[in-house]
Short mmCIF file of N, CA and C in Angstrom, two decimals:
data_model
loop_
_atom_site.label_atom_id
_atom_site.label_comp_id
_atom_site.label_asym_id
_atom_site.label_seq_id
_atom_site.Cartn_x
_atom_site.Cartn_y
_atom_site.Cartn_z
N LEU A 7 1.38 152.95 -95.96
CA LEU A 7 1.32 154.16 -97.08
C LEU A 7 2.79 154.65 -97.45
N ASN A 8 3.44 155.30 -95.94
CA ASN A 8 4.38 156.36 -96.62
C ASN A 8 5.75 155.16 -96.76
N ARG A 9 5.68 154.12 -96.62
CA ARG A 9 6.78 153.33 -97.00
C ARG A 9 6.80 152.90 -98.89
N THR A 10 5.43 152.61 -99.13
CA THR A 10 4.91 152.57 -100.38
C THR A 10 4.64 153.70 -101.30
N PHE A 11 4.11 154.44 -100.86
CA PHE A 11 3.62 155.66 -102.11
C PHE A 11 4.82 156.61 -101.74
N GLY A 12 6.06 156.95 -100.66
CA GLY A 12 6.68 157.84 -100.36
C GLY A 12 6.27 158.96 -99.41
N MET A 13 7.05 159.86 -98.88
CA MET A 13 6.30 160.48 -97.72
C MET A 13 5.56 162.09 -98.48
N ASN A 14 6.00 162.20 -99.72
CA ASN A 14 5.61 163.48 -100.23
C ASN A 14 4.80 163.34 -101.39
N GLU A 15 4.35 161.93 -101.76
CA GLU A 15 3.14 162.06 -102.72
C GLU A 15 1.76 162.36 -102.43
N LYS A 16 1.35 163.14 -103.11
CA LYS A 16 0.20 163.78 -102.89
C LYS A 16 -1.05 163.57 -103.72
N VAL A 17 -0.93 163.03 -104.59
CA VAL A 17 -2.18 162.57 -105.60
C VAL A 17 -2.59 160.82 -105.23
N PHE A 18 -1.90 160.05 -105.06
CA PHE A 18 -2.10 158.81 -104.96
C PHE A 18 -2.56 158.16 -103.25
N LYS A 19 -1.36 158.60 -102.69
CA LYS A 19 -1.86 158.30 -101.38
C LYS A 19 -3.24 158.72 -100.44
N PRO A 20 -3.30 160.07 -100.78
CA PRO A 20 -4.61 160.17 -99.99
C PRO A 20 -5.76 159.71 -100.40
N LYS A 21 -5.87 159.15 -101.77
CA LYS A 21 -7.26 158.69 -102.24
C LYS A 21 -7.26 157.20 -102.07
N VAL A 22 -5.72 156.43 -101.69
CA VAL A 22 -5.67 155.03 -101.26
C VAL A 22 -6.06 155.16 -99.74
N ARG A 23 -6.10 156.47 -99.17
CA ARG A 23 -6.13 155.91 -97.83
C ARG A 23 -7.50 156.11 -97.33
N GLN A 24 -8.18 157.01 -98.32
CA GLN A 24 -9.63 157.30 -98.13
C GLN A 24 -10.42 156.26 -98.56
N ALA A 25 -9.98 155.49 -99.51
CA ALA A 25 -10.59 154.26 -99.85
C ALA A 25 -10.28 153.13 -98.74
N ILE A 26 -9.32 153.08 -98.25
CA ILE A 26 -9.24 152.14 -97.14
C ILE A 26 -10.13 152.29 -95.77
N ASN A 27 -10.14 153.77 -95.53
CA ASN A 27 -11.18 154.29 -94.10
C ASN A 27 -12.55 154.25 -94.45
N GLU A 28 -13.36 154.51 -96.12
CA GLU A 28 -14.69 153.94 -96.30
C GLU A 28 -14.77 152.69 -96.37
N LYS A 29 -13.65 151.74 -96.46
CA LYS A 29 -13.85 150.25 -96.47
C LYS A 29 -14.46 149.88 -98.31
N ASP A 30 -13.75 150.72 -99.09
CA ASP A 30 -14.14 150.66 -100.70
C ASP A 30 -13.12 149.81 -101.18
N PHE A 31 -13.13 148.70 -101.32
CA PHE A 31 -12.33 147.68 -101.57
C PHE A 31 -11.80 148.02 -103.33
N ASP A 32 -12.94 148.37 -104.23
CA ASP A 32 -12.94 148.59 -105.28
C ASP A 32 -12.35 149.86 -105.57
N THR A 33 -12.26 150.75 -105.32
CA THR A 33 -11.96 151.77 -105.34
C THR A 33 -10.47 151.93 -104.78
N PHE A 34 -10.01 151.11 -103.79
CA PHE A 34 -9.16 150.74 -103.71
C PHE A 34 -8.25 150.43 -104.64
N GLN A 35 -8.60 149.07 -105.08
CA GLN A 35 -7.94 148.48 -106.42
C GLN A 35 -7.73 149.49 -107.22
N ARG A 36 -8.85 150.13 -108.01
CA ARG A 36 -8.66 150.99 -108.78
C ARG A 36 -7.44 152.20 -108.78
N TRP A 37 -7.13 152.68 -107.21
CA TRP A 37 -6.24 153.47 -107.30
C TRP A 37 -4.92 152.97 -107.39
N MET A 38 -4.75 151.55 -106.94
CA MET A 38 -3.68 150.98 -106.87
C MET A 38 -3.16 150.71 -108.11
N ASP A 39 -4.20 149.87 -108.74
CA ASP A 39 -3.87 149.85 -110.50
C ASP A 39 -3.30 151.02 -111.46
N THR A 40 -4.17 152.17 -110.90
CA THR A 40 -3.41 153.34 -111.20
C THR A 40 -2.21 153.81 -111.14
N PHE A 41 -1.58 153.49 -109.83
CA PHE A 41 -0.34 153.83 -109.33
C PHE A 41 0.44 153.09 -110.02
N GLU A 42 0.42 151.70 -110.33
CA GLU A 42 1.13 151.01 -110.61
C GLU A 42 1.51 151.13 -112.09
N SER A 43 0.53 151.77 -112.78
CA SER A 43 0.89 152.03 -114.19
C SER A 43 2.12 153.26 -114.12
N THR A 44 2.22 154.21 -113.26
CA THR A 44 3.10 155.23 -113.41
C THR A 44 4.47 154.79 -112.84
N LEU A 45 4.54 153.41 -112.07
CA LEU A 45 5.65 153.02 -111.81
C LEU A 45 6.87 152.38 -113.10
N GLU A 46 8.02 152.39 -112.97
CA GLU A 46 8.59 152.19 -113.92
C GLU A 46 9.86 151.16 -113.15
N LEU A 47 10.33 151.32 -111.98
CA LEU A 47 11.38 150.06 -111.59
C LEU A 47 10.66 149.03 -110.88
N ASP A 48 11.27 147.92 -111.16
CA ASP A 48 10.94 146.60 -110.73
C ASP A 48 10.63 146.76 -109.33
N SER A 49 11.75 147.35 -107.94
CA SER A 49 11.61 147.38 -106.99
C SER A 49 10.46 147.79 -106.58
N GLU A 50 10.08 149.12 -107.17
CA GLU A 50 9.26 150.02 -106.67
C GLU A 50 7.71 149.22 -106.73
N ILE A 51 7.68 148.23 -108.16
CA ILE A 51 6.53 147.29 -108.09
C ILE A 51 6.31 146.74 -107.17
N GLU A 52 7.50 145.89 -106.56
CA GLU A 52 7.50 144.48 -105.60
C GLU A 52 7.02 145.22 -104.38
N LYS A 53 7.48 146.33 -103.93
CA LYS A 53 7.02 146.98 -103.18
C LYS A 53 5.26 147.54 -102.90
N LEU A 54 4.90 147.75 -104.01
CA LEU A 54 3.66 148.14 -104.07
C LEU A 54 2.93 146.86 -104.31
N ASN A 55 3.20 145.98 -104.67
CA ASN A 55 2.54 144.55 -104.64
C ASN A 55 2.67 143.98 -103.37
N ALA A 56 3.83 144.04 -102.46
CA ALA A 56 3.74 143.58 -101.05
C ALA A 56 2.55 144.42 -100.14
N PHE A 57 2.84 145.83 -100.16
CA PHE A 57 1.69 146.31 -100.01
C PHE A 57 0.13 145.93 -100.14
N TYR A 58 -0.28 145.75 -101.34
CA TYR A 58 -1.35 145.21 -101.89
C TYR A 58 -1.92 144.06 -101.70
N THR A 59 -0.68 143.07 -101.21
CA THR A 59 -1.06 141.57 -100.76
C THR A 59 -1.05 141.95 -99.39
N TYR A 60 -0.60 142.63 -98.27
CA TYR A 60 -0.31 142.97 -97.10
C TYR A 60 -2.17 143.23 -96.84
N ILE A 61 -2.82 144.54 -97.52
CA ILE A 61 -3.82 145.07 -97.32
C ILE A 61 -5.33 143.81 -97.83
N GLN A 62 -4.91 143.23 -98.60
CA GLN A 62 -5.80 142.09 -99.29
C GLN A 62 -6.38 141.38 -98.22
N LYS A 63 -4.98 140.98 -97.41
CA LYS A 63 -4.94 139.84 -96.64
C LYS A 63 -5.98 140.41 -95.35
N ASN A 64 -5.56 141.16 -94.83
CA ASN A 64 -5.85 142.34 -93.77
C ASN A 64 -7.32 143.16 -94.18
N TRP A 65 -7.66 143.09 -95.06
CA TRP A 65 -9.19 144.03 -95.38
C TRP A 65 -10.11 143.95 -93.98
N ASP A 66 -10.30 142.86 -93.65
CA ASP A 66 -11.55 143.30 -92.41
C ASP A 66 -10.93 143.25 -91.26
N ARG A 67 -9.44 143.46 -91.21
CA ARG A 67 -8.94 143.96 -89.69
C ARG A 67 -8.69 145.03 -89.82
N ILE A 68 -8.47 145.52 -90.89
CA ILE A 68 -8.05 147.30 -90.57
C ILE A 68 -9.34 148.07 -90.72
N PHE A 69 -9.12 148.77 -89.59
CA PHE A 69 -10.65 149.73 -89.06
C PHE A 69 -10.24 150.49 -88.14
N ASP A 70 -10.73 151.74 -87.84
CA ASP A 70 -10.69 152.75 -86.79
C ASP A 70 -11.24 152.29 -85.56
N TRP A 71 -10.48 152.00 -84.89
CA TRP A 71 -11.09 151.32 -83.43
C TRP A 71 -12.04 152.33 -82.97
N ARG A 72 -12.26 153.55 -82.93
CA ARG A 72 -12.81 154.92 -82.34
C ARG A 72 -14.24 154.32 -83.15
N THR A 73 -14.24 154.03 -84.43
CA THR A 73 -15.57 154.19 -84.71
C THR A 73 -16.39 152.74 -84.15
N VAL A 74 -15.51 151.69 -83.89
CA VAL A 74 -15.99 150.35 -84.08
C VAL A 74 -17.07 150.67 -82.10
N ILE A 75 -15.91 151.17 -81.29
CA ILE A 75 -16.48 151.05 -79.80
C ILE A 75 -17.71 152.01 -79.74
N GLU A 76 -18.36 151.63 -78.56
CA GLU A 76 -19.17 152.69 -78.08
C GLU A 76 -18.80 153.59 -77.05
N ASP A 77 -18.84 154.82 -77.27
CA ASP A 77 -18.52 155.76 -76.03
C ASP A 77 -17.10 155.99 -76.22
N ALA A 78 -16.58 156.01 -77.60
CA ALA A 78 -14.83 156.44 -77.56
C ALA A 78 -14.49 157.79 -77.16
N PRO A 79 -13.79 157.81 -76.10
CA PRO A 79 -13.32 159.10 -75.82
C PRO A 79 -13.23 160.12 -77.11
N ALA A 80 -13.43 161.68 -76.56
CA ALA A 80 -13.65 162.67 -77.67
C ALA A 80 -12.08 162.90 -77.83
N ASP A 81 -11.34 162.57 -77.08
CA ASP A 81 -9.79 163.29 -77.38
C ASP A 81 -8.96 162.11 -77.66
N ALA A 82 -9.65 160.80 -78.13
CA ALA A 82 -8.77 159.67 -78.40
C ALA A 82 -8.15 159.76 -79.83
N ARG A 83 -6.89 159.20 -79.80
CA ARG A 83 -6.10 159.27 -81.23
C ARG A 83 -5.92 157.93 -81.69
N ARG A 84 -5.71 157.91 -82.92
CA ARG A 84 -5.27 156.76 -83.80
C ARG A 84 -4.36 155.62 -82.79
N LEU A 85 -4.09 154.30 -82.87
CA LEU A 85 -3.47 153.48 -82.58
C LEU A 85 -1.90 153.55 -82.75
N ASP A 86 -1.57 154.41 -84.23
CA ASP A 86 -0.33 154.37 -84.41
C ASP A 86 0.27 155.39 -83.78
N ALA A 87 -0.96 156.29 -82.80
CA ALA A 87 0.08 157.42 -81.67
C ALA A 87 0.75 156.11 -80.42
N MET A 88 0.17 155.54 -80.43
CA MET A 88 0.67 154.49 -79.16
C MET A 88 1.70 153.56 -79.75
N GLU A 89 1.71 153.18 -80.93
CA GLU A 89 2.79 152.40 -81.45
C GLU A 89 3.82 152.88 -81.75
N SER A 90 3.83 154.28 -82.12
CA SER A 90 5.23 154.83 -81.95
C SER A 90 5.91 155.38 -80.82
N ASN A 91 5.15 155.11 -79.65
CA ASN A 91 5.81 155.54 -78.44
C ASN A 91 5.72 154.38 -77.65
N GLN A 92 5.70 152.90 -78.06
CA GLN A 92 5.47 152.21 -77.06
C GLN A 92 6.96 151.57 -76.59
N ARG A 93 8.06 151.92 -77.14
CA ARG A 93 9.38 151.67 -76.70
C ARG A 93 9.40 152.24 -75.15
N ARG A 94 8.80 153.37 -74.89
CA ARG A 94 9.08 153.99 -73.78
C ARG A 94 8.65 152.97 -72.93
N ILE A 95 7.50 152.58 -72.93
CA ILE A 95 6.96 151.46 -71.66
C ILE A 95 7.37 150.16 -71.95
N SER A 96 7.60 149.52 -72.86
CA SER A 96 7.96 148.11 -73.01
C SER A 96 9.44 147.95 -72.95
N PHE A 97 10.19 148.84 -72.99
CA PHE A 97 11.68 148.93 -72.68
C PHE A 97 11.84 148.27 -71.34
N ARG A 98 12.62 147.44 -70.74
CA ARG A 98 13.08 146.88 -69.83
C ARG A 98 11.70 146.28 -69.13
N MET A 99 11.27 145.88 -69.59
CA MET A 99 9.73 145.27 -69.22
C MET A 99 9.66 144.08 -70.06
N LYS A 100 10.34 144.08 -71.14
CA LYS A 100 10.46 142.52 -72.02
C LYS A 100 11.72 141.84 -72.01
N LYS A 101 11.73 140.75 -72.68
CA LYS A 101 12.82 140.20 -72.58
C LYS A 101 13.81 139.94 -71.47
N ARG A 102 13.62 140.05 -70.03
CA ARG A 102 14.59 140.07 -69.17
C ARG A 102 14.33 139.15 -68.08
N GLY A 103 13.39 138.17 -68.48
CA GLY A 103 13.03 137.02 -67.57
C GLY A 103 12.05 137.49 -66.82
N MET A 104 11.54 138.49 -66.55
CA MET A 104 10.56 138.66 -65.65
C MET A 104 9.24 138.64 -65.84
N HIS A 105 8.55 138.14 -64.82
CA HIS A 105 7.11 138.14 -65.25
C HIS A 105 6.26 139.13 -64.33
N TRP A 106 5.19 139.47 -65.31
CA TRP A 106 4.33 141.04 -64.38
C TRP A 106 3.03 140.17 -64.47
N SER A 107 2.35 140.58 -63.15
CA SER A 107 1.18 140.31 -62.96
C SER A 107 0.38 141.55 -63.77
N GLU A 108 -1.09 141.33 -63.70
CA GLU A 108 -1.68 142.48 -64.27
C GLU A 108 -1.65 143.79 -63.40
N ARG A 109 -1.72 143.57 -62.24
CA ARG A 109 -1.31 144.94 -61.48
C ARG A 109 -0.14 145.21 -61.49
N GLY A 110 0.76 144.45 -61.03
CA GLY A 110 2.07 144.80 -61.21
C GLY A 110 2.82 145.66 -62.59
N CYS A 111 1.85 145.20 -63.71
CA CYS A 111 2.38 145.67 -65.03
C CYS A 111 1.71 147.28 -65.18
N GLU A 112 0.37 146.92 -64.71
CA GLU A 112 -0.38 148.28 -64.95
C GLU A 112 0.33 149.33 -63.91
N ALA A 113 0.74 149.10 -62.55
CA ALA A 113 1.45 149.94 -61.54
C ALA A 113 2.78 150.40 -62.16
N MET A 114 3.53 149.58 -63.28
CA MET A 114 4.85 149.97 -63.85
C MET A 114 4.71 151.12 -64.75
N VAL A 115 3.74 150.64 -65.87
CA VAL A 115 3.32 151.52 -66.92
C VAL A 115 2.70 153.06 -66.50
N LYS A 116 2.49 152.75 -65.29
CA LYS A 116 1.96 154.24 -64.65
C LYS A 116 2.79 155.20 -64.44
N VAL A 117 4.22 154.19 -63.52
CA VAL A 117 5.61 154.98 -62.99
C VAL A 117 5.88 155.71 -64.18
N LYS A 118 6.22 154.67 -65.31
CA LYS A 118 6.87 155.35 -66.85
C LYS A 118 6.22 156.29 -67.49
N GLN A 119 4.93 156.17 -67.24
CA GLN A 119 4.13 157.34 -68.05
C GLN A 119 4.16 158.57 -66.95
N GLY A 120 4.31 158.48 -65.78
CA GLY A 120 4.36 159.72 -65.13
C GLY A 120 5.79 160.37 -64.91
N VAL A 121 6.67 159.61 -65.52
CA VAL A 121 8.36 159.83 -65.58
C VAL A 121 8.50 160.77 -66.94
N PHE A 122 7.81 159.87 -67.74
CA PHE A 122 7.76 160.77 -69.03
C PHE A 122 6.78 161.80 -69.40
N ASN A 123 5.64 162.11 -68.50
CA ASN A 123 5.19 163.23 -68.50
C ASN A 123 5.16 164.37 -67.45
N GLN A 124 6.37 163.93 -66.69
CA GLN A 124 6.80 164.98 -65.46
C GLN A 124 5.50 164.90 -64.58
N THR A 125 4.99 164.02 -64.08
CA THR A 125 3.84 164.44 -63.42
C THR A 125 3.93 162.95 -61.97
N LEU A 126 5.05 162.17 -62.27
CA LEU A 126 5.28 161.57 -60.97
C LEU A 126 5.39 161.64 -59.70
N ARG A 127 6.31 162.91 -59.49
CA ARG A 127 6.66 163.59 -58.47
C ARG A 127 5.50 164.02 -57.89
N GLU A 128 4.51 165.17 -58.54
CA GLU A 128 3.02 165.40 -58.02
C GLU A 128 2.27 164.51 -57.60
N ALA A 129 1.82 163.39 -58.56
CA ALA A 129 1.10 162.24 -58.22
C ALA A 129 1.65 161.74 -56.67
N TYR A 130 2.89 161.31 -56.66
CA TYR A 130 3.24 160.90 -55.58
C TYR A 130 2.99 161.85 -54.30
N LEU A 131 3.68 162.94 -54.53
CA LEU A 131 3.42 163.73 -52.92
C LEU A 131 2.11 164.53 -52.90
N ALA A 132 1.00 164.14 -53.58
CA ALA A 132 -0.37 164.67 -53.41
C ALA A 132 -0.76 162.78 -52.48
N ASP A 133 -0.48 162.09 -52.83
CA ASP A 133 -1.17 161.07 -52.59
C ASP A 133 -0.51 160.66 -50.97
N ILE A 134 0.76 160.93 -50.48
CA ILE A 134 1.20 160.71 -49.58
C ILE A 134 1.07 161.80 -48.34
N HIS A 135 0.63 161.69 -46.76
CA HIS A 135 0.66 162.62 -46.33
C HIS A 135 1.65 162.69 -45.07
N ARG A 136 2.62 163.61 -45.13
CA ARG A 136 3.70 163.80 -44.34
C ARG A 136 3.36 165.28 -43.67
N SER A 137 4.11 164.95 -42.00
CA SER A 137 4.12 166.08 -41.36
C SER A 137 5.20 167.00 -41.66
N ALA A 138 5.34 168.18 -41.41
CA ALA A 138 6.14 169.16 -41.57
C ALA A 138 7.50 168.74 -41.11
N ARG A 139 7.57 168.00 -40.19
CA ARG A 139 9.13 167.47 -39.66
C ARG A 139 9.69 166.62 -41.02
N GLN A 140 8.93 165.41 -40.98
CA GLN A 140 9.26 164.72 -42.20
C GLN A 140 9.52 165.42 -43.47
N VAL A 141 8.86 166.28 -43.75
CA VAL A 141 9.16 167.06 -44.99
C VAL A 141 10.65 168.16 -45.06
N ARG A 142 10.63 168.39 -43.67
CA ARG A 142 12.45 169.31 -43.42
C ARG A 142 13.45 168.07 -43.63
N LYS A 143 13.23 167.04 -43.16
CA LYS A 143 14.00 165.63 -42.98
C LYS A 143 14.25 165.19 -43.97
N ASP A 144 13.45 165.07 -45.25
CA ASP A 144 13.55 164.62 -46.35
C ASP A 144 14.40 165.97 -47.28
N LYS A 145 14.02 167.04 -47.16
CA LYS A 145 14.93 168.24 -47.81
C LYS A 145 16.28 168.25 -47.20
N GLN A 146 16.46 167.58 -45.97
CA GLN A 146 17.78 167.72 -45.34
C GLN A 146 18.31 166.47 -46.44
N LEU A 147 18.04 165.41 -46.12
CA LEU A 147 18.59 164.40 -46.94
C LEU A 147 19.01 164.42 -48.42
N VAL A 148 17.90 165.14 -49.06
CA VAL A 148 18.22 165.79 -50.37
C VAL A 148 19.48 166.49 -50.58
N SER A 149 19.68 167.46 -49.60
CA SER A 149 20.86 168.60 -49.59
C SER A 149 21.92 167.60 -49.27
N ALA A 150 21.80 166.90 -48.41
CA ALA A 150 22.93 165.60 -47.97
C ALA A 150 23.51 165.04 -49.20
N THR A 151 22.62 164.23 -49.84
CA THR A 151 23.05 163.57 -51.31
C THR A 151 23.57 164.85 -52.30
N LYS A 152 23.23 165.85 -52.49
CA LYS A 152 23.88 166.46 -53.39
C LYS A 152 25.45 166.54 -52.99
N ILE A 153 25.50 166.88 -52.00
CA ILE A 153 26.76 167.32 -51.35
C ILE A 153 27.54 166.20 -51.59
N LEU A 154 26.93 164.84 -51.12
CA LEU A 154 27.88 163.75 -50.94
C LEU A 154 28.23 163.17 -52.71
N HIS A 155 27.63 163.58 -53.57
CA HIS A 155 27.52 162.95 -55.24
C HIS A 155 27.96 164.41 -55.88
N GLN A 156 29.54 164.39 -55.26
CA GLN A 156 29.98 165.74 -56.15
C GLN A 156 30.75 165.00 -57.63
N LYS A 157 30.63 165.85 -58.49
CA LYS A 157 31.19 164.58 -59.57
C LYS A 157 32.74 165.02 -59.83
N PHE A 158 33.51 165.99 -59.41
CA PHE A 158 34.74 166.28 -59.49
C PHE A 158 35.03 166.45 -58.05
N ARG A 159 36.25 165.77 -58.02
CA ARG A 159 36.85 165.82 -56.60
C ARG A 159 38.21 165.86 -56.85
N PRO A 160 39.13 166.70 -55.91
CA PRO A 160 40.52 167.13 -56.19
C PRO A 160 41.22 165.69 -56.42
N SER A 161 42.48 165.95 -57.35
CA SER A 161 43.01 164.72 -57.28
C SER A 161 44.45 164.95 -56.57
N VAL A 162 45.04 163.76 -55.65
CA VAL A 162 45.91 163.74 -54.64
C VAL A 162 47.23 163.34 -55.89
N GLY A 163 46.80 162.85 -56.55
CA GLY A 163 47.99 162.07 -57.25
C GLY A 163 48.57 160.80 -56.88
N ALA A 164 49.69 160.36 -57.55
CA ALA A 164 50.19 158.69 -57.24
C ALA A 164 51.14 158.98 -56.39
N LYS A 165 51.14 158.56 -55.44
CA LYS A 165 52.22 158.57 -54.58
C LYS A 165 53.48 157.39 -54.52
N GLN A 166 53.10 156.51 -54.87
CA GLN A 166 53.98 155.32 -55.36
C GLN A 166 53.20 154.17 -56.61
N GLY A 167 54.08 153.87 -57.39
CA GLY A 167 53.62 152.99 -58.35
C GLY A 167 54.52 152.14 -59.04
N SER A 168 53.99 150.89 -59.77
CA SER A 168 54.85 150.64 -60.65
C SER A 168 54.16 149.85 -62.25
N ILE A 169 55.16 149.98 -62.80
CA ILE A 169 54.62 149.02 -64.17
C ILE A 169 54.97 147.75 -64.14
N SER A 170 54.11 146.80 -64.47
CA SER A 170 54.54 145.22 -64.71
C SER A 170 54.96 145.34 -66.05
N LEU A 171 56.42 144.30 -66.37
CA LEU A 171 56.32 143.81 -67.35
C LEU A 171 56.37 142.55 -67.83
N TYR A 172 55.64 142.40 -68.62
CA TYR A 172 55.38 141.46 -69.41
C TYR A 172 55.76 140.97 -70.63
N ALA A 173 56.67 141.68 -70.93
CA ALA A 173 56.89 141.81 -72.66
C ALA A 173 58.51 141.94 -72.30
N PRO A 174 59.32 141.60 -73.18
CA PRO A 174 61.06 141.78 -73.35
C PRO A 174 61.48 143.37 -72.97
N THR A 175 62.60 143.01 -72.54
CA THR A 175 62.94 144.57 -72.21
C THR A 175 63.53 145.30 -73.59
N SER A 176 63.44 144.70 -75.02
CA SER A 176 63.81 145.30 -75.67
C SER A 176 62.67 145.69 -76.86
N SER A 177 61.60 145.54 -76.12
CA SER A 177 60.34 146.10 -76.46
C SER A 177 59.95 147.30 -76.17
N ALA A 178 59.18 148.15 -76.79
CA ALA A 178 58.81 149.74 -76.60
C ALA A 178 58.05 149.52 -75.19
N ILE A 179 57.65 149.25 -74.53
CA ILE A 179 56.77 148.63 -73.06
C ILE A 179 58.28 148.66 -72.37
N GLY A 180 59.33 147.66 -72.92
CA GLY A 180 60.56 147.55 -72.13
C GLY A 180 61.51 148.85 -71.90
N HIS A 181 61.46 149.53 -72.60
CA HIS A 181 62.33 150.76 -73.07
C HIS A 181 61.33 151.55 -72.13
N LEU A 182 59.97 151.75 -72.26
CA LEU A 182 59.33 153.00 -71.38
C LEU A 182 59.85 152.38 -69.66
N PHE A 183 59.70 151.11 -69.22
CA PHE A 183 60.15 150.51 -68.05
C PHE A 183 61.13 150.90 -67.60
N LYS A 184 62.28 150.87 -68.53
CA LYS A 184 64.01 151.22 -68.03
C LYS A 184 63.91 153.04 -67.79
N SER A 185 63.27 153.30 -68.67
CA SER A 185 63.20 154.86 -68.35
C SER A 185 62.48 155.32 -66.96
N PHE A 186 62.02 154.48 -66.39
CA PHE A 186 61.23 155.02 -65.18
C PHE A 186 62.45 154.81 -64.15
N ARG A 187 63.22 154.16 -64.20
CA ARG A 187 63.96 153.36 -63.12
C ARG A 187 65.29 154.75 -62.59
#
């Protein structure tokens, strides 16, 4: 709808959306014809025709899934909420030659979801029962890794080095090479 009518269209887009949601194809056609009569550019008319053809071919499959299933969750959102966020889950799980079992795929999705929602650490620590000794040991390990992975280290400088010359001595790099002697 946004691609066809534009983001700021306030007259036709709500009426077309309402006709689609109410499954009223006659009203949908009427609003589409009315909108087409307002267009002047051929490119806009082509875009509208492509949208109309798509909706017409998929009319039976366009519905809100929450109205079809029994006992839909109260806080369930539309499918487009998932489609806009699917990259977070599918990235690194597709087109890499890997094969996922159903259990493995579900576990990976839960891990990715936990990382994104910042709940993975709490879920992991709640599930695991560790002794106070193990907790201390883990804290020491974490602090040791912080020390070992310092970003900046003091530079000692080069003690000795040379530039290999794979060019004539009359070239710019050749002159640079001669200046270091």
